Structure formats: C-alpha cells, structure tokens
GROMACS .gro file of C-alpha atoms in nm:
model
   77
    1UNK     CA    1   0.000   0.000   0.000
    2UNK     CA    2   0.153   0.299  -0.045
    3UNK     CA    3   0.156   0.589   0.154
    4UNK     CA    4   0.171   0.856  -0.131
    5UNK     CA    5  -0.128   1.074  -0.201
    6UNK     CA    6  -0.306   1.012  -0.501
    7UNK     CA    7  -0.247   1.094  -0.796
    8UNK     CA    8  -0.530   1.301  -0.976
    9UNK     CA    9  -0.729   1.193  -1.254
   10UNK     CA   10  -0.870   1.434  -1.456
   11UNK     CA   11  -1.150   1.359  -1.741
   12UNK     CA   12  -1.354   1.491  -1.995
   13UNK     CA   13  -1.692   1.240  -1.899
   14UNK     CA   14  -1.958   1.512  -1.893
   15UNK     CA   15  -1.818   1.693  -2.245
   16UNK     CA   16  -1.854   1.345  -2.382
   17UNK     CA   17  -2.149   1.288  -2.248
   18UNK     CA   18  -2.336   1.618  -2.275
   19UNK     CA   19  -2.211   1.581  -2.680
   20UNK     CA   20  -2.417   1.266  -2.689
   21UNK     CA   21  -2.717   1.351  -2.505
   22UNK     CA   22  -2.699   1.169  -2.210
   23UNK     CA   23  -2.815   1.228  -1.897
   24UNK     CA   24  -2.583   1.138  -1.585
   25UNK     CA   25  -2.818   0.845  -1.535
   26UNK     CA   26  -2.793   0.764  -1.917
   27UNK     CA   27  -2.467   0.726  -1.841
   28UNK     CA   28  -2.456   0.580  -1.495
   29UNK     CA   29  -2.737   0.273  -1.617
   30UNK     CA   30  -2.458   0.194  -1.932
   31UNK     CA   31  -2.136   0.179  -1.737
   32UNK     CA   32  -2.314  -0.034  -1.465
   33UNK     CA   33  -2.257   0.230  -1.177
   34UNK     CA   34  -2.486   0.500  -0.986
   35UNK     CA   35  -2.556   0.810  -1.135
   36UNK     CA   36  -2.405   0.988  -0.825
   37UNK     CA   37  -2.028   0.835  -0.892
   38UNK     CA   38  -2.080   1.000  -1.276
   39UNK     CA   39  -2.119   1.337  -1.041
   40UNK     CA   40  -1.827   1.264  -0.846
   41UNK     CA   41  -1.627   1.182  -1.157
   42UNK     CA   42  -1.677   1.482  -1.377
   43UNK     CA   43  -1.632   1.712  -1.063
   44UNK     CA   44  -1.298   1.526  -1.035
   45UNK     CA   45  -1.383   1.415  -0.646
   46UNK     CA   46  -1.310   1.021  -0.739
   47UNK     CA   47  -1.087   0.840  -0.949
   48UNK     CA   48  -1.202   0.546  -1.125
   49UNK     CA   49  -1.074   0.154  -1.151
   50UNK     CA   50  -0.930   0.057  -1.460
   51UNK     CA   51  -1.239  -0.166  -1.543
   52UNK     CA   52  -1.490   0.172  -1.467
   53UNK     CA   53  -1.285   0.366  -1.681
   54UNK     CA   54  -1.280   0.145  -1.977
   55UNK     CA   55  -1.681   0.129  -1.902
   56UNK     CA   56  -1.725   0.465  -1.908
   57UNK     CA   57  -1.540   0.485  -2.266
   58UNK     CA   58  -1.717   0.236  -2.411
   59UNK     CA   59  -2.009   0.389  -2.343
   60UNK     CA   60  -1.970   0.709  -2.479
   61UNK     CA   61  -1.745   0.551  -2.777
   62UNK     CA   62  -1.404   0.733  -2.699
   63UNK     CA   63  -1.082   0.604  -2.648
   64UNK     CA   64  -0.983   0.569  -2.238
   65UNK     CA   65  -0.716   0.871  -2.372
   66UNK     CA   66  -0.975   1.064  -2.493
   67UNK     CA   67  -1.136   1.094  -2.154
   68UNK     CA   68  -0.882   1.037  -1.913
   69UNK     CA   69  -0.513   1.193  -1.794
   70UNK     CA   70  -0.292   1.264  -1.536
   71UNK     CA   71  -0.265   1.624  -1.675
   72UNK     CA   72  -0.528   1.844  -1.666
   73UNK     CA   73  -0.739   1.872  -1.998
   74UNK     CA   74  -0.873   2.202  -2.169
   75UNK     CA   75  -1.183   2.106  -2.248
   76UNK     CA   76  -1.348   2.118  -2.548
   77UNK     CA   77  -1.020   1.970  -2.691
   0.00000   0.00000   0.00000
C-alpha cells in the first residue's frame, strides 16, 4: 500500500457525455454504476478503476485517452 497521495485523474466524462445527449443516469445505467459516482467523476472528487474507466469509454465511444489523464485537460479539446 503505499503511503503517497493520489495521484489526480482528470477527465472529460460530462463533455462526452453532454455531446451525446446523455443524462448522468444515461450514463450511470450503461457503465453499470450510480448516477451519483458520474457526479463525483466529472467534478474530479473520485478516481475510477481501470475496469470503470474502460466502461465509461465504451459507453460514450471514446478512447480511455480521450477521456482520461494525469494532466489536466482544456476542455473542449
């Protein structure tokens, strides 16, 4: 376990979602999860598990890269 911090995570979810039409419980009932973590995601509170992010990308048909990094993003990029 390691005692370091961690690292942030920071996404582009609700762009790619809001560009598709989804609701956060669109969005929440195709990656398997609550709608409340898709809240806690785009607002950056929570990182996700490998295995959530690749859900999440599938279901808005991006590329993990395309949503996630360990740099911040300028949206609408």
């Amino acid at each position: 376990m390691s005692r370091n911090p961690e690292e942030p995570v920071y996404n582009r979810i609700e762009e790619a979602r809001v560009a598709l039409g989804l609701s956060r419980q669109d969005l929440a009932d195709k990656a398997g999860v609550h709608y409340q973590t898709i809240g806690y995601l785009e607002r950056e509170e929570y990182s996700p598990s490998l295995v959530l992010a690749l859900r999440i990308a599938k279901s808005l048909n991006k590329e993990v890269s395309e949503l996630f990094s360990l740099t911040p993003l300028k949206k609408g990029k």
